[in-house]
Coordinates of C-alpha atoms in Angstrom, one line a residue:
X1115 CA 132.1 164.3 52.3
X1116 CA 131.0 167.9 51.6
X1117 CA 130.9 170.6 54.4
X1118 CA 127.0 170.6 54.1
X1119 CA 126.9 166.9 54.8
X1120 CA 129.1 167.3 57.8
X1121 CA 127.0 170.1 59.3
X1122 CA 123.9 168.1 58.8
X1123 CA 125.3 165.0 60.5
X1124 CA 126.5 167.0 63.5
X1125 CA 123.1 168.8 63.8
X1126 CA 121.4 165.4 63.6
X1127 CA 123.6 163.9 66.3
X1128 CA 123.1 166.8 68.6
X1129 CA 119.3 166.7 68.0
X1130 CA 119.2 162.9 68.7
X1131 CA 121.3 163.3 71.8
X1132 CA 119.0 166.1 73.1
X1133 CA 116.0 164.0 72.5
X1134 CA 117.6 161.0 74.1
X1135 CA 118.4 163.0 77.2
X1136 CA 115.0 164.5 77.4
X1137 CA 113.3 161.1 77.1
X1138 CA 115.6 159.5 79.6
X1139 CA 115.1 162.3 82.2
X1140 CA 111.3 161.9 81.7
X1141 CA 111.4 158.1 82.1
X1142 CA 113.6 158.5 85.1
X1143 CA 111.0 160.8 86.7
X1144 CA 108.4 158.1 86.0
X1145 CA 110.4 155.4 87.4
X1146 CA 111.1 157.5 90.6
X1147 CA 107.3 157.9 91.1
X1148 CA 106.3 156.0 94.2
X1149 CA 104.2 152.8 93.8
X1150 CA 100.8 152.8 95.2
X1151 CA 100.8 150.6 98.3
X1152 CA 99.2 147.1 98.0
X1153 CA 96.3 146.5 100.3
X1154 CA 95.6 142.8 100.1
X1155 CA 97.2 139.5 99.2
X1156 CA 94.8 139.1 96.2
X1157 CA 95.8 142.5 94.9
X1158 CA 99.6 141.6 95.4
X1159 CA 99.0 138.4 93.3
X1160 CA 97.2 140.3 90.6
X1161 CA 100.0 142.9 90.5
X1162 CA 102.7 140.1 90.2
X1163 CA 100.7 138.4 87.4
X1164 CA 100.4 141.8 85.6
X1165 CA 104.2 142.4 86.0
X1166 CA 104.9 139.1 84.3
X1167 CA 102.7 140.0 81.4
X1168 CA 104.0 143.4 81.0
X1169 CA 107.6 142.3 81.0
X1170 CA 106.7 140.1 78.1
X1171 CA 105.2 143.0 76.4
X1172 CA 108.2 145.2 77.0
X1173 CA 110.5 142.6 75.5
X1174 CA 108.2 142.3 72.5
X1175 CA 108.2 146.1 72.1
X1176 CA 112.0 146.3 72.4
X1177 CA 112.5 143.7 69.8
X1178 CA 110.2 145.6 67.4
X1179 CA 112.0 148.9 68.0
X1180 CA 115.5 147.2 67.7
X1181 CA 114.5 145.8 64.2
X1182 CA 113.0 149.1 63.1
X1183 CA 116.3 150.9 64.1
X1184 CA 118.2 149.3 61.4
X1185 CA 116.2 151.1 58.8
X1186 CA 117.0 154.5 60.2
X1187 CA 119.9 156.8 59.6
X1188 CA 121.0 157.1 63.2
X1189 CA 121.1 153.4 64.0
X1190 CA 123.2 153.6 67.2
X1191 CA 121.1 156.5 68.6
X1192 CA 117.9 154.6 67.9
X1193 CA 119.2 151.4 69.5
X1194 CA 120.3 153.3 72.6
X1195 CA 116.9 154.9 72.9
X1196 CA 115.2 151.6 72.5
X1197 CA 117.5 150.0 75.2
X1198 CA 116.9 152.9 77.6
X1199 CA 113.1 152.7 77.1
X1200 CA 113.3 148.9 77.9
X1201 CA 115.4 149.6 80.9
X1202 CA 113.1 152.3 82.4
X1203 CA 110.0 150.2 81.7
X1204 CA 111.6 147.1 83.3
X1205 CA 112.6 149.2 86.3
X1206 CA 109.1 150.4 86.7
X1207 CA 107.8 146.8 86.7
X1208 CA 110.5 145.8 89.1
X1209 CA 109.4 148.5 91.6
X1210 CA 105.9 147.1 91.4
X1211 CA 107.1 143.6 92.0
X1212 CA 109.2 144.5 94.9
X1213 CA 106.4 146.3 96.6
X1214 CA 103.9 143.4 96.0
X1215 CA 106.3 140.8 97.3
X1216 CA 107.1 142.9 100.3
X1217 CA 103.5 143.2 101.1
X1218 CA 103.1 139.4 100.9
X1219 CA 106.0 138.7 103.1
X1220 CA 104.8 141.3 105.6
X1221 CA 101.4 139.8 105.6
X1222 CA 102.8 136.3 106.2
X1223 CA 104.8 137.4 109.2
X1224 CA 101.8 139.4 110.6
X1225 CA 99.5 136.4 110.2
X1226 CA 102.0 134.2 111.9
X1227 CA 102.5 136.7 114.9
X1228 CA 98.7 136.9 115.2
X1229 CA 98.3 133.2 115.4
X1230 CA 101.1 132.9 118.0
X1231 CA 99.6 135.8 120.1
X1232 CA 96.1 134.1 119.9
X1233 CA 97.5 130.7 120.9
X1234 CA 99.4 132.4 123.8
X1235 CA 96.3 134.2 125.0
X1236 CA 94.2 131.0 124.9
X1237 CA 96.9 129.1 127.0
X1238 CA 97.0 132.0 129.5
X1239 CA 93.2 132.0 129.7
X1240 CA 93.1 128.2 130.3
X1241 CA 95.8 128.4 132.9
X1242 CA 94.0 131.2 134.7
X1243 CA 90.7 129.2 134.6
X1244 CA 92.5 126.1 136.0
X1245 CA 94.1 128.0 138.9
X1246 CA 90.8 129.6 139.8
X1247 CA 89.0 126.3 140.3
X1248 CA 89.1 125.1 144.0
X1249 CA 91.1 122.1 144.9
X1250 CA 89.0 118.8 144.9
X1251 CA 88.0 117.5 148.3
X1252 CA 89.8 114.5 149.5
X1253 CA 88.0 111.3 148.8
X1254 CA 86.5 109.4 151.7
X1255 CA 88.3 105.9 152.3
X1256 CA 85.7 103.1 152.3
X1257 CA 86.0 100.6 155.2
X1258 CA 87.8 97.4 154.0
X1259 CA 85.1 94.5 154.1
X1260 CA 85.9 91.5 156.1
X1261 CA 87.5 88.6 154.4
X1262 CA 85.0 86.2 152.8
X1263 CA 84.9 82.5 154.2
X1264 CA 86.6 80.1 151.8
X1265 CA 84.4 77.8 149.9
X1266 CA 87.0 75.2 149.3
X1267 CA 86.0 72.9 152.2
X1268 CA 82.3 72.8 151.1
X1269 CA 83.4 71.9 147.5
X1270 CA 85.6 69.2 148.8
X1271 CA 82.9 67.8 151.1
X1272 CA 80.4 67.7 148.1
X1273 CA 82.8 66.0 145.9
X1274 CA 83.6 63.3 148.5
X1275 CA 80.0 62.7 149.0
X1276 CA 79.3 62.1 145.2
X1277 CA 82.4 59.7 145.1
X1278 CA 80.8 57.7 148.0
X1279 CA 77.5 57.5 146.3
X1280 CA 79.0 56.4 143.1
X1281 CA 81.2 53.6 145.0
X1282 CA 78.0 52.3 146.7
X1283 CA 76.1 52.1 143.4
X1284 CA 79.0 50.5 141.5
X1285 CA 78.0 46.8 142.1
X1286 CA 74.5 47.2 140.9
X1287 CA 75.7 49.2 137.9
X1288 CA 78.2 46.5 137.1
X1289 CA 75.5 43.8 137.2
X1290 CA 73.2 45.9 135.0
X1291 CA 76.0 46.3 132.5
X1292 CA 76.9 42.7 132.5
X1293 CA 73.2 41.8 131.9
X1294 CA 73.0 44.3 129.0
X1295 CA 76.1 42.8 127.4
X1296 CA 74.7 39.3 127.7
X1297 CA 71.4 40.3 126.2
X1298 CA 73.2 42.1 123.4
X1299 CA 75.2 39.0 122.6
X1300 CA 72.1 36.7 122.6
X1301 CA 70.3 39.1 120.2
X1302 CA 73.2 39.2 117.9
X1303 CA 73.6 35.3 117.9
X1304 CA 70.0 34.9 117.0
X1305 CA 70.2 37.5 114.3
X1306 CA 73.2 35.7 112.7
X1307 CA 71.4 32.4 112.9
X1308 CA 68.3 33.8 111.1
X1309 CA 70.5 35.2 108.5
X1310 CA 72.1 31.9 107.9
X1311 CA 68.7 30.1 107.7
X1312 CA 67.4 32.7 105.2
X1313 CA 70.5 32.3 103.0
X1314 CA 70.2 28.5 103.1
X1315 CA 66.5 28.7 102.0
X1316 CA 67.5 31.0 99.1
X1317 CA 70.3 28.6 98.0
X1318 CA 67.9 25.7 98.2
X1319 CA 65.3 27.5 96.0
X1320 CA 68.0 28.6 93.5
X1321 CA 69.3 25.0 93.1
X1322 CA 65.7 23.7 92.7
X1323 CA 65.0 26.2 90.0
X1324 CA 68.3 25.3 88.3
X1325 CA 67.4 21.6 88.3
X1326 CA 64.0 22.3 86.9
X1327 CA 65.4 24.4 84.1
X1328 CA 67.9 21.7 83.2
X1329 CA 65.1 19.1 82.9
X1330 CA 63.1 21.4 80.7
X1331 CA 66.0 22.1 78.4
X1332 CA 66.8 18.3 78.3
X1333 CA 63.2 17.4 77.3
X1334 CA 63.1 20.1 74.6
X1335 CA 66.4 18.8 73.1
X1336 CA 65.0 15.2 73.0
X1337 CA 61.8 16.4 71.3
X1338 CA 63.8 18.1 68.6
X1339 CA 66.1 15.2 67.9
X1340 CA 63.6 12.3 68.5
X1341 CA 65.9 10.7 71.0
X1342 CA 64.2 10.1 74.3
X1343 CA 65.8 11.9 77.3
X1344 CA 67.6 9.7 79.8

């Protein structure tokens, strides 16, 4: 290596180190800048979503810078600078994330405390209103009505009277039932007799028709054969 080349290399290294230091100091100043306070839960959610998107973009830019460094003369210095940019950028996003998450946690605690305070105030108001009401007057005791007379003796007397009436009417009822039974049996006997007479007449007519039919058939046969019927 010639002295000129050595001098150029040292000069380049010094220049790169100076640029890196200046860039790092500037980025450190940017990181240390206070994050604007979050004012609502919706804004906190938007900031958290933006942080996630920006982190992905930071990683993409770092990958592109890292790939480009391998084409440069001072590879290590270029890689260090890319890493430092990535670190500073991620630190800035982390600061935003921490502030937004802190706001959401604080808002949750405040809302819970507010709900507890409102519930306690409502309870105290209800207790005060209850204590302010006058005590109810004692209820008047109604006189006890006299005991009612039992209806059991009357029911027993009515039942005994019905039983006596039924016993007195039983002989006449028994005679009427016997007469009804006898009349029914007589009607049944006459009906059966009429049915037998009708059946006998039907049998006689059927026998007569059969005899007549046999005589006709015999006469027809004799006529065909020429032999007189006997």
